[in-house]
PDB file of C-alpha atoms in Angstrom:
ATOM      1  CA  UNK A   1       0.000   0.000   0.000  1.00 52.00           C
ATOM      2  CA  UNK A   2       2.753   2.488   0.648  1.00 54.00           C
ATOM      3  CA  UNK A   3       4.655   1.674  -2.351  1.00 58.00           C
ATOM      4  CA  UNK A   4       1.834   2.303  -4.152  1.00 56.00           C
ATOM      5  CA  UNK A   5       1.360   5.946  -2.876  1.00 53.00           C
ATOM      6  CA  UNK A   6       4.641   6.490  -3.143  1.00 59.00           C
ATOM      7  CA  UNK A   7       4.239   5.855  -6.675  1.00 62.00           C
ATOM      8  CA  UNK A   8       1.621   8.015  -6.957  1.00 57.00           C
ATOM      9  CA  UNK A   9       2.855  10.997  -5.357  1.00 54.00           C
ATOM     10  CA  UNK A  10       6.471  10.667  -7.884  1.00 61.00           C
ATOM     11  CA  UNK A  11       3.584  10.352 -10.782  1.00 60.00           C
ATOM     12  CA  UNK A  12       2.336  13.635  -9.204  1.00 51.00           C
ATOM     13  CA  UNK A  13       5.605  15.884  -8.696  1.00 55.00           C
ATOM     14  CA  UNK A  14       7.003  14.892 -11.847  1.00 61.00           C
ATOM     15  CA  UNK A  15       3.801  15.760 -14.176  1.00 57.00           C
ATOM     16  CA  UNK A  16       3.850  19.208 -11.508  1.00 55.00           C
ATOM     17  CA  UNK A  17       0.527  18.472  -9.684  1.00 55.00           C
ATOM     18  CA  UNK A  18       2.354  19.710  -6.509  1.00 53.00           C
ATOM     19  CA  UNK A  19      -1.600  19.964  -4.242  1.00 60.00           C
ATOM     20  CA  UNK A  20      -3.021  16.613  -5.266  1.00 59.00           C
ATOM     21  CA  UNK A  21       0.824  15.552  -4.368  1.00 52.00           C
ATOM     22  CA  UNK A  22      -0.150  16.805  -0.826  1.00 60.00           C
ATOM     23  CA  UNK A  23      -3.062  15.388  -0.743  1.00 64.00           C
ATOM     24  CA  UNK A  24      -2.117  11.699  -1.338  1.00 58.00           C
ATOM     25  CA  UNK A  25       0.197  12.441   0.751  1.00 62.00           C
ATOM     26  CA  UNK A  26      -1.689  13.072   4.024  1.00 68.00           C
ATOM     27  CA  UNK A  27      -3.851  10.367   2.926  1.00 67.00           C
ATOM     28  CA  UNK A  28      -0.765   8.396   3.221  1.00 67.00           C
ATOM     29  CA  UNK A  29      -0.529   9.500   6.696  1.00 71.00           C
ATOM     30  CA  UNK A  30      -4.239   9.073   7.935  1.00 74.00           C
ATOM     31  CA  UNK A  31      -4.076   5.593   6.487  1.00 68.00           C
ATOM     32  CA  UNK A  32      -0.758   4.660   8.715  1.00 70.00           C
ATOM     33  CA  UNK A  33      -2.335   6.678  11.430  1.00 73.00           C
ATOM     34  CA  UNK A  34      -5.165   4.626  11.055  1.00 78.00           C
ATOM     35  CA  UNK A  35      -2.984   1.567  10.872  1.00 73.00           C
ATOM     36  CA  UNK A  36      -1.256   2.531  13.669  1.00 78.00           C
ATOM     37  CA  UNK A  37      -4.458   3.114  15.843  1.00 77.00           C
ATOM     38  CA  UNK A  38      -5.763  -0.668  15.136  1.00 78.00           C
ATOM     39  CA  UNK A  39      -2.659  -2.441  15.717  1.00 69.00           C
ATOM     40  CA  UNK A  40      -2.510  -0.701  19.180  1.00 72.00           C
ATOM     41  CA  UNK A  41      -6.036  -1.472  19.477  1.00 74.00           C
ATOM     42  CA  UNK A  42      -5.551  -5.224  18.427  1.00 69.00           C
ATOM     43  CA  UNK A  43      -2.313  -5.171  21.181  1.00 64.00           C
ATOM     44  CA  UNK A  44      -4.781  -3.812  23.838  1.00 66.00           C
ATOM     45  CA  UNK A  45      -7.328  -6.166  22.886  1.00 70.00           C
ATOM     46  CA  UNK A  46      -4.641  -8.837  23.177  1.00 63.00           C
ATOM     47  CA  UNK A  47      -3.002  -7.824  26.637  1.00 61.00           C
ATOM     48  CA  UNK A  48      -6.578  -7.755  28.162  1.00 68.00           C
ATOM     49  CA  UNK A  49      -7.474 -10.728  27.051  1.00 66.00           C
ATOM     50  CA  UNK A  50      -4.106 -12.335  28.434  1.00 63.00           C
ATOM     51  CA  UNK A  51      -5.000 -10.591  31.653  1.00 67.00           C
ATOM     52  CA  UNK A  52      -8.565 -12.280  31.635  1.00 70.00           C
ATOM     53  CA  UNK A  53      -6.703 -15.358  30.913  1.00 70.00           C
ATOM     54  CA  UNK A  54      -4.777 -15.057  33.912  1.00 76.00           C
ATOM     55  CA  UNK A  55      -6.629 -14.021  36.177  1.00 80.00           C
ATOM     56  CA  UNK A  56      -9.441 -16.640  35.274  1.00 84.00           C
ATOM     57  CA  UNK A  57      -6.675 -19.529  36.722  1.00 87.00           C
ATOM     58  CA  UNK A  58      -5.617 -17.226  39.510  1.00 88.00           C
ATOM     59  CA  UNK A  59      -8.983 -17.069  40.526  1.00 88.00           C
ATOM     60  CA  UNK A  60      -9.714 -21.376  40.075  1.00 92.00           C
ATOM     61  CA  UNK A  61      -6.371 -21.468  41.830  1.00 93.00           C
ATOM     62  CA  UNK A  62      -7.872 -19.503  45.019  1.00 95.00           C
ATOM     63  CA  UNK A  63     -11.212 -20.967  44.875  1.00 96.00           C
ATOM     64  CA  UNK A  64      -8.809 -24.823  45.658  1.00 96.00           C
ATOM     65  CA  UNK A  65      -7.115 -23.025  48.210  1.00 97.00           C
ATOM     66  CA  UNK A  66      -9.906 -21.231  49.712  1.00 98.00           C
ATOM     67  CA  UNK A  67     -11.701 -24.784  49.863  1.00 98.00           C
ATOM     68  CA  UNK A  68      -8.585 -26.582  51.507  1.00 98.00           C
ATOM     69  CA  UNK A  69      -8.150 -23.578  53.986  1.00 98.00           C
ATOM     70  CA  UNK A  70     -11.842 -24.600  55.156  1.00 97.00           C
ATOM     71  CA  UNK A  71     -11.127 -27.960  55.903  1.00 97.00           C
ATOM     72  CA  UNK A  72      -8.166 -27.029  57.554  1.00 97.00           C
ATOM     73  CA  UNK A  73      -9.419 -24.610  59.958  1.00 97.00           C
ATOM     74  CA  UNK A  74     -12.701 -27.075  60.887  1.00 96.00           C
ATOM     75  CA  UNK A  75      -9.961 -30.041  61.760  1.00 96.00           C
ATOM     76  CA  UNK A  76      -8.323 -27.016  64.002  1.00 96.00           C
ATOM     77  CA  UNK A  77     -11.738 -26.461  65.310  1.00 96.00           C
ATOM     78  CA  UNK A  78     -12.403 -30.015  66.365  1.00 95.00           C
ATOM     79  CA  UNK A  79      -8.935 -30.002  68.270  1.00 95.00           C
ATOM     80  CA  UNK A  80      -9.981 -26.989  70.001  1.00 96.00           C
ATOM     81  CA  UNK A  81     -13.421 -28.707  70.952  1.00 96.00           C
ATOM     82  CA  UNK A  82     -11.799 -31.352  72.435  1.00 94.00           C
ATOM     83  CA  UNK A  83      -9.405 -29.414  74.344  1.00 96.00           C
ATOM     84  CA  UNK A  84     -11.958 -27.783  75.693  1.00 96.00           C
ATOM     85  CA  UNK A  85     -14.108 -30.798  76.816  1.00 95.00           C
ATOM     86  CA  UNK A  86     -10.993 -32.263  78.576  1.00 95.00           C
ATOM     87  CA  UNK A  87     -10.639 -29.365  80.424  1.00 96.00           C
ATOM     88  CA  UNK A  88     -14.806 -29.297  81.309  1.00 96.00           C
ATOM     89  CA  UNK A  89     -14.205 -32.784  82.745  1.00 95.00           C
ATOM     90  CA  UNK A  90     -11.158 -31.652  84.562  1.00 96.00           C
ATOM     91  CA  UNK A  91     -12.982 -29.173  85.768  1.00 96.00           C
ATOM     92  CA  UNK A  92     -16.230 -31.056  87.285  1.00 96.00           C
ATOM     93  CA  UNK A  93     -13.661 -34.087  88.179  1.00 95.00           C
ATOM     94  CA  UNK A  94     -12.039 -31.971  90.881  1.00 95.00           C
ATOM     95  CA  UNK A  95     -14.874 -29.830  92.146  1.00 93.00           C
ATOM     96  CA  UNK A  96     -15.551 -30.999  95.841  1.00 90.00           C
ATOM     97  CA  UNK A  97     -12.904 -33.275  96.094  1.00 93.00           C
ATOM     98  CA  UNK A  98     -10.381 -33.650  98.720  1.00 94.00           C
ATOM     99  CA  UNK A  99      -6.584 -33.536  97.343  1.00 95.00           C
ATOM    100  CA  UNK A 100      -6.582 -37.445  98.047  1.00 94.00           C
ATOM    101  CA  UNK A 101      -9.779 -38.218  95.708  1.00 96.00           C
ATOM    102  CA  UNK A 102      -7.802 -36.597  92.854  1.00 97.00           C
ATOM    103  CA  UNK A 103      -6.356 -39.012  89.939  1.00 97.00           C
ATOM    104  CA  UNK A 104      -2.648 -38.080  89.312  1.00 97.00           C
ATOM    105  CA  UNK A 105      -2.717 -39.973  85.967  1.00 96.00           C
ATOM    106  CA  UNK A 106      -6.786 -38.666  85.034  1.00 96.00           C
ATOM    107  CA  UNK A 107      -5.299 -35.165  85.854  1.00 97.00           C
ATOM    108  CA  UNK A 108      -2.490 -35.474  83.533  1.00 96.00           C
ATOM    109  CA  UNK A 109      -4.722 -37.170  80.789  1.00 94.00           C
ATOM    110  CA  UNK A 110      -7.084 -34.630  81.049  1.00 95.00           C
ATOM    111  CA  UNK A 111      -4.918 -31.494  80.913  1.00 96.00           C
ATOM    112  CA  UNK A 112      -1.915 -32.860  78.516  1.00 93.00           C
ATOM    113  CA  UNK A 113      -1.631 -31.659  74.751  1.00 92.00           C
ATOM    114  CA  UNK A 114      -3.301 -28.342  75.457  1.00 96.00           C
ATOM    115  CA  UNK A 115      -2.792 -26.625  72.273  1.00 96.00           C
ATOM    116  CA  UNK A 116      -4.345 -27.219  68.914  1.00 96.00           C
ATOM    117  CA  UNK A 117      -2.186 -28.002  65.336  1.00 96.00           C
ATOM    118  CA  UNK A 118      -0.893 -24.301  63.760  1.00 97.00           C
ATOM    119  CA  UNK A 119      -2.550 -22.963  60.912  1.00 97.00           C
ATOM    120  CA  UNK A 120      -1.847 -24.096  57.580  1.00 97.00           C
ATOM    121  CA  UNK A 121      -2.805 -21.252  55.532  1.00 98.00           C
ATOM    122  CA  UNK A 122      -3.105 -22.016  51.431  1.00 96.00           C
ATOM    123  CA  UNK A 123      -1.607 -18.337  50.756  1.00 93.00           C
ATOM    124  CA  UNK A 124       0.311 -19.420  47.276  1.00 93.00           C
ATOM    125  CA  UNK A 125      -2.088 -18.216  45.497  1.00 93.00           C
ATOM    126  CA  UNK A 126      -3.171 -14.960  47.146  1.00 91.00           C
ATOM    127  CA  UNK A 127       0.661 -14.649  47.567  1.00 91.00           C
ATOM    128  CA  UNK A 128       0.978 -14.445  43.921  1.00 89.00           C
ATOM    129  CA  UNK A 129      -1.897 -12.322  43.396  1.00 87.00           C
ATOM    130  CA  UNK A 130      -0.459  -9.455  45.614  1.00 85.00           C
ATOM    131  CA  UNK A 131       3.074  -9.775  44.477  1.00 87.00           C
ATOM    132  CA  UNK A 132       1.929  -9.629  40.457  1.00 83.00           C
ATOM    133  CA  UNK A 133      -0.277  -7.039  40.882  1.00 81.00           C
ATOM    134  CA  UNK A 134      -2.616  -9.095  39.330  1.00 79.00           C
ATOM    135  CA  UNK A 135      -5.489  -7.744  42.056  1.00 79.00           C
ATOM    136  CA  UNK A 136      -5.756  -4.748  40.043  1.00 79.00           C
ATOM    137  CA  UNK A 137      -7.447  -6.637  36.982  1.00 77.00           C
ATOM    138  CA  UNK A 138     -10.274  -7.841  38.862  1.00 83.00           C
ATOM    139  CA  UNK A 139     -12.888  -5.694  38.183  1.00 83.00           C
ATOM    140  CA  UNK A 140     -15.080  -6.468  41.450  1.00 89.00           C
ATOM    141  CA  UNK A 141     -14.595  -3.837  44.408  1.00 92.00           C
ATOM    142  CA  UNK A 142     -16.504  -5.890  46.639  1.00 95.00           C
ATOM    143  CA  UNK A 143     -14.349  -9.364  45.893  1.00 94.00           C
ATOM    144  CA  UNK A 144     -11.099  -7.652  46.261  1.00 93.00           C
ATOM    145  CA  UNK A 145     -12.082  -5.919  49.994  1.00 95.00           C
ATOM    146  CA  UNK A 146     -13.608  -9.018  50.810  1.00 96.00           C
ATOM    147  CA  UNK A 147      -9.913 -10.958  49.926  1.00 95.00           C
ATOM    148  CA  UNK A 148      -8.361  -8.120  51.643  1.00 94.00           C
ATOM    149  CA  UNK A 149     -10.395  -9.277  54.549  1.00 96.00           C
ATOM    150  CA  UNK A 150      -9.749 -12.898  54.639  1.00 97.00           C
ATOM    151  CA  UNK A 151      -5.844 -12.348  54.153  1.00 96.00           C
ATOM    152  CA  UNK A 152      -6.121  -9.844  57.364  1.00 96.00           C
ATOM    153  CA  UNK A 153      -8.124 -12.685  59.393  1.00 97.00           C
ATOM    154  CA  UNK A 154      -5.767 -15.473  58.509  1.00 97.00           C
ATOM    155  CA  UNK A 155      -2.883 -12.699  60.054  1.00 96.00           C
ATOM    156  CA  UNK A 156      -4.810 -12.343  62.897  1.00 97.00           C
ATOM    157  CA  UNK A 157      -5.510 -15.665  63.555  1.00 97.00           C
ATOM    158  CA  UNK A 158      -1.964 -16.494  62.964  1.00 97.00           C
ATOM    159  CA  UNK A 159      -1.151 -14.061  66.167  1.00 98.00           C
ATOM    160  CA  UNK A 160      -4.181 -15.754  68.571  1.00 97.00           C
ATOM    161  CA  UNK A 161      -2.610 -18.654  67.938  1.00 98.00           C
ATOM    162  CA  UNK A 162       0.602 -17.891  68.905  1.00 98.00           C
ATOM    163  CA  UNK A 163      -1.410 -16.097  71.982  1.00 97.00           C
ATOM    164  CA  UNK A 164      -3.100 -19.323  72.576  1.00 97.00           C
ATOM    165  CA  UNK A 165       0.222 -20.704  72.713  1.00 97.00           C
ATOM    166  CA  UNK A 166       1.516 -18.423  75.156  1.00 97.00           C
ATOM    167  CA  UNK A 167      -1.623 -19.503  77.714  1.00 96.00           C
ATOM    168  CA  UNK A 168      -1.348 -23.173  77.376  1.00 97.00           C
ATOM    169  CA  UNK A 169       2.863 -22.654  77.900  1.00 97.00           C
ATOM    170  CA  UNK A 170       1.683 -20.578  81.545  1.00 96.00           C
ATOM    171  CA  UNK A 171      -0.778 -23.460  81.862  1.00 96.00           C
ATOM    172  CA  UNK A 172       1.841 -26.287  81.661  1.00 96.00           C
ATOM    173  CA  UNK A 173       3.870 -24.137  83.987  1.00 96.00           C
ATOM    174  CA  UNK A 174       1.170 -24.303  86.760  1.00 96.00           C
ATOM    175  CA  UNK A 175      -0.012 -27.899  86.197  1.00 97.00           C
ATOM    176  CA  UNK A 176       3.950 -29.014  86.220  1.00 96.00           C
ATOM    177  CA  UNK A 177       3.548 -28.004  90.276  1.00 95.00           C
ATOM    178  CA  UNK A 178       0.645 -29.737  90.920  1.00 97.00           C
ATOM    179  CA  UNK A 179       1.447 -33.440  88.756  1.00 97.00           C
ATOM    180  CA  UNK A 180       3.780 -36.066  88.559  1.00 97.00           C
ATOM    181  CA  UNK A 181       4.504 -37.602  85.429  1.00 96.00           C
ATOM    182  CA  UNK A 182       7.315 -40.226  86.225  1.00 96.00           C
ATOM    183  CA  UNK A 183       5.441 -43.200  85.555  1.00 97.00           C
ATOM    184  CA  UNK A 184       8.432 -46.254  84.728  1.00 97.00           C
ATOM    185  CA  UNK A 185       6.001 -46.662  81.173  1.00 96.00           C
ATOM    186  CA  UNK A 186       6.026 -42.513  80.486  1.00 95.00           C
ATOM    187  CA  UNK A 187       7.961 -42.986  76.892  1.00 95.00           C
ATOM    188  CA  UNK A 188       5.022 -46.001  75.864  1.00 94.00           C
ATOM    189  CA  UNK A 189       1.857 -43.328  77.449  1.00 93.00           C
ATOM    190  CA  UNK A 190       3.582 -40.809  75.354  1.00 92.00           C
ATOM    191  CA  UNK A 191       3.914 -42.460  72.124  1.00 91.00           C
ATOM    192  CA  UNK A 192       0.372 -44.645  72.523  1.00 88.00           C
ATOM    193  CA  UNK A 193      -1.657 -41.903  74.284  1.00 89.00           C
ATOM    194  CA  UNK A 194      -0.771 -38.866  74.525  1.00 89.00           C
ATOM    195  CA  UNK A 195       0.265 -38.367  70.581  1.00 87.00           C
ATOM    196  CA  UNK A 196      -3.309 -39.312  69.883  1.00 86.00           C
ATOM    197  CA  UNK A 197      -5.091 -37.159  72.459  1.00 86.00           C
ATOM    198  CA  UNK A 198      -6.092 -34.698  70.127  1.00 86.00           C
ATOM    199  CA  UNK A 199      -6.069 -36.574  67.228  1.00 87.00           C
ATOM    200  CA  UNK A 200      -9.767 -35.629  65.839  1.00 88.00           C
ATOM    201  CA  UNK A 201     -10.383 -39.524  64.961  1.00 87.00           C
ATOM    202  CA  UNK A 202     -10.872 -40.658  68.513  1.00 84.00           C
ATOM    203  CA  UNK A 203     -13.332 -40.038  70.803  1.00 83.00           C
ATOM    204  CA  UNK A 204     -12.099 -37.517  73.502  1.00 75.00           C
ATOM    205  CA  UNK A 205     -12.122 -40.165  76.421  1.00 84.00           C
ATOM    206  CA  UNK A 206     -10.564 -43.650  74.640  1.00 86.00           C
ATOM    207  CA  UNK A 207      -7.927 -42.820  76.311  1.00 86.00           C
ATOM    208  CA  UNK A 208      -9.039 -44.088  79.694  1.00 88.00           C
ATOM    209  CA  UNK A 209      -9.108 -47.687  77.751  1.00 89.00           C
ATOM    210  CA  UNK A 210      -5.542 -47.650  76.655  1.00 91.00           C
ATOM    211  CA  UNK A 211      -3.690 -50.908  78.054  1.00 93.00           C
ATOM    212  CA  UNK A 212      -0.885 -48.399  78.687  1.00 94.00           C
ATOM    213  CA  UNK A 213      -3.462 -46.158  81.243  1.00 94.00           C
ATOM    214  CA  UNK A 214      -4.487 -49.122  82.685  1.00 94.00           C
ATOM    215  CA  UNK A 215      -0.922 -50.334  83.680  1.00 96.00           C
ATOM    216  CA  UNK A 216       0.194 -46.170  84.616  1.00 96.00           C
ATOM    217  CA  UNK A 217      -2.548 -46.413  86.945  1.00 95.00           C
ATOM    218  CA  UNK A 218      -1.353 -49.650  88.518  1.00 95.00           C
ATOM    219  CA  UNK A 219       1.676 -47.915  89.639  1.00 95.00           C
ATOM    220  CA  UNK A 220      -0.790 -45.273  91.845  1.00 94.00           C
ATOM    221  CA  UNK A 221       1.561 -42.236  91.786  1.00 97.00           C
ATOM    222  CA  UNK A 222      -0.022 -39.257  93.731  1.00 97.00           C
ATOM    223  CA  UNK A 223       0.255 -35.234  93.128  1.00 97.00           C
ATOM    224  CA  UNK A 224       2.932 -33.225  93.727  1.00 97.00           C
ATOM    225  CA  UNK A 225       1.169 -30.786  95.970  1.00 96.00           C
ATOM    226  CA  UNK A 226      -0.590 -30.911  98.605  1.00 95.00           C
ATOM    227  CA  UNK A 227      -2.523 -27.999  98.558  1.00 95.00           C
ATOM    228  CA  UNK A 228      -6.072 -27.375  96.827  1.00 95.00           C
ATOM    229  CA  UNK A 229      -5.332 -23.945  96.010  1.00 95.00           C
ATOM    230  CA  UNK A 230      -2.735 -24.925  93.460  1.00 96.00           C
ATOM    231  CA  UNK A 231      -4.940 -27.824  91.965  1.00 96.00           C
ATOM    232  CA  UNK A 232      -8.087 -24.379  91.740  1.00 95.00           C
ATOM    233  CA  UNK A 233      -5.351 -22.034  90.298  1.00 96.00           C
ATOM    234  CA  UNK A 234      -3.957 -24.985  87.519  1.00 96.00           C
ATOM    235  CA  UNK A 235      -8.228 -25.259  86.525  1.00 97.00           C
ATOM    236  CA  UNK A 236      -7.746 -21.480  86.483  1.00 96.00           C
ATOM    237  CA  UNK A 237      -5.361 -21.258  84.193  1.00 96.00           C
ATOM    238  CA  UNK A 238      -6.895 -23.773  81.929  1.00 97.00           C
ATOM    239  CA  UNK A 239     -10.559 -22.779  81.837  1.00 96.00           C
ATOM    240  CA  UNK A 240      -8.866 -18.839  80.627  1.00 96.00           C
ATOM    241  CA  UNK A 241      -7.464 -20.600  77.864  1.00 96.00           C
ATOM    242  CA  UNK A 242     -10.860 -22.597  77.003  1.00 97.00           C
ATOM    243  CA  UNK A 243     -12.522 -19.203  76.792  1.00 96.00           C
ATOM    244  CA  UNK A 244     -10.411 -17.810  74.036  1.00 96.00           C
ATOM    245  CA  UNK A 245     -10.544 -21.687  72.455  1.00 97.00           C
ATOM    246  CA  UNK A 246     -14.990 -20.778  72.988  1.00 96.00           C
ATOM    247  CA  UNK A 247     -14.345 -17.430  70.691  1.00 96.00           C
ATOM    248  CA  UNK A 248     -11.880 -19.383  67.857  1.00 96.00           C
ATOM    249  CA  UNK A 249     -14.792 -22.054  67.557  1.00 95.00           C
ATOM    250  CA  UNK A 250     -17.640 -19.965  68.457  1.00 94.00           C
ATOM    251  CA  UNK A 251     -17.157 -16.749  66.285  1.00 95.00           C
ATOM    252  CA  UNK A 252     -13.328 -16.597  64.660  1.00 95.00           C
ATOM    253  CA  UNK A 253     -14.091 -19.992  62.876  1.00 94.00           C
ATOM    254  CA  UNK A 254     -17.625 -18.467  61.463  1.00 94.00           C
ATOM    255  CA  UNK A 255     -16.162 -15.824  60.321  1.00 96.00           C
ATOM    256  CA  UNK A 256     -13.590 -17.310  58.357  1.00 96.00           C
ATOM    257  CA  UNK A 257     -15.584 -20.069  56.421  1.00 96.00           C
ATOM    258  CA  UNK A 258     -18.226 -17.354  55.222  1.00 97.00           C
ATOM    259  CA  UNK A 259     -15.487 -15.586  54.268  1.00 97.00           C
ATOM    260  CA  UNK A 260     -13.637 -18.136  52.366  1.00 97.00           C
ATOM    261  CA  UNK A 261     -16.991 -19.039  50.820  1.00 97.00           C
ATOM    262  CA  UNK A 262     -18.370 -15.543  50.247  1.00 97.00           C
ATOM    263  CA  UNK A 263     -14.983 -15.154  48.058  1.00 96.00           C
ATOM    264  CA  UNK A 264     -15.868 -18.948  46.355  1.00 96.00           C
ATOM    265  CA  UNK A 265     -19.278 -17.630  45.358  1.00 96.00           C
ATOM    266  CA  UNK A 266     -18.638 -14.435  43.742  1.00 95.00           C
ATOM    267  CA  UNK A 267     -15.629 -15.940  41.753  1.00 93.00           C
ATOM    268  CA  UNK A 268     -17.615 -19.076  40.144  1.00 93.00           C
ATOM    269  CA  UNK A 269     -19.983 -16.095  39.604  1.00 91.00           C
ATOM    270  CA  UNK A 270     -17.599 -14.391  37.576  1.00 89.00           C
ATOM    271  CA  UNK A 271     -15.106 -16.581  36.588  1.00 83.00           C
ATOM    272  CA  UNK A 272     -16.843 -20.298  35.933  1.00 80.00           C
ATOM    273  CA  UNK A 273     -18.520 -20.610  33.004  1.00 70.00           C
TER     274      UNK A 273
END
């Protein structure tokens, strides 16, 4: 095309028709303005629809981790429920009782393994998303303040559970004055028992049928102390850490799976055909 205008305009200058010369010539230039325009068009057309592209998987990729970060946090929730039952029984096993009526071995198998897995957070994804810039192409205000607000609730569930970590440590602390755990079979009630004991596949109390309880309790070691008022401030410091386990499973754990699945809905909504 432009060697055929160019043709054209020497046809024009050298027969002397110097204005039709110009204007082939800026017809020469609209046309590769024109071209121009498209091809930039065609390029945007193509970027966005790479971006679409993208983002489409990015947003299948968080839906899998969004649905894995569910089950995660309800096996968390389980442990925390049975935590928290142990430490109800605890409870109503020593109210009224004189210091001699109190099971060493039921005290330690009620209280032991007070703190629940870590989070596992799926953040590859959302990682990626933040670090591309690839939030910016999603064209939903709503979906990116609601992923804003699950990445800031995984953060701050990250910190209660190191806070929750912190309690059951001062627990430990307190119940390490008040029991004795040198049973001769401590190494076979660790490794059959008390690995298990918050293992969300067994029932909260099998424990008290283990052939390796049975024999610890043949062996009838008593508390360390003496006094009630350290068994009362040991259910003290346990029943403060089952009230912040009550808000993780009561309200925290809500609030994260209709978050997670707010986020699922609106991307299948957009981004599933």
């Amino acid at each position: 095309m432009i060697k055929f205008f160019r043709k054209i305009r020497q046809n024009l200058i050298s027969e002397g028709k110097f204005q039709k010369y110009l204007k082939y010539a800026l017809g020469e230039i609209i046309l590769v303005v024109i071209g121009i325009l498209i091809a930039l068009q065609i390029n945007n057309w193509n970027i966005r629809k790479s971006q679409q592209s993208e983002i489409r998987e990015i947003a299948h990729s968080l839906v899998n981790d969004l649905e894995e970060d569910i089950k995660m946090f309800d096996k968390r929730k389980k442990q925390m429920i049975m935590i928290s039952r142990r430490i109800d029984s605890l409870s109503n096993y020593v109210v009224d009782k004189e210091i001699d009526q109190i099971s060493n071995l039921d005290f330690i198998c009620l209280s032991w393994n007070l703190l629940y897995m870590p989070f596992n957070w799926n953040r590859a994804t959302l990682d990626q998303m933040k670090n591309s810039g690839s939030l910016k192409y999603i064209k939903n205000d709503t979906l990116i303040k609601k992923i804003s607000n699950y990445d800031a609730l995984t953060k701050h569930l990250d910190e209660d559970y190191l806070n929750d970590k912190n309690k059951s440590e001062n627990a430990i602390r307190i119940l390490n004055k008040v029991t004795n755990n040198n049973y001769p079979n401590m190494e076979k009630l660790r490794k059959d028992v008390f690995l298990k004991i918050n293992d969300i596949r067994y029932d909260v109390f099998w424990i008290f049928s283990e052939p390796e309880y049975q024999k610890a309790k043949n062996y009838q070691l008593k508390l360390i102390t003496k006094d009630l008022k350290e068994i009362h401030e040991a259910i003290n410091s346990l029943s403060r850490l089952q009230f912040h386990y009550t808000i993780r499973v009561e309200q925290e754990a809500n609030r994260q799976k209709e978050g997670a699945q707010e986020i699922i809905s609106i991307i299948e909504e957009m981004y599933y055909d």
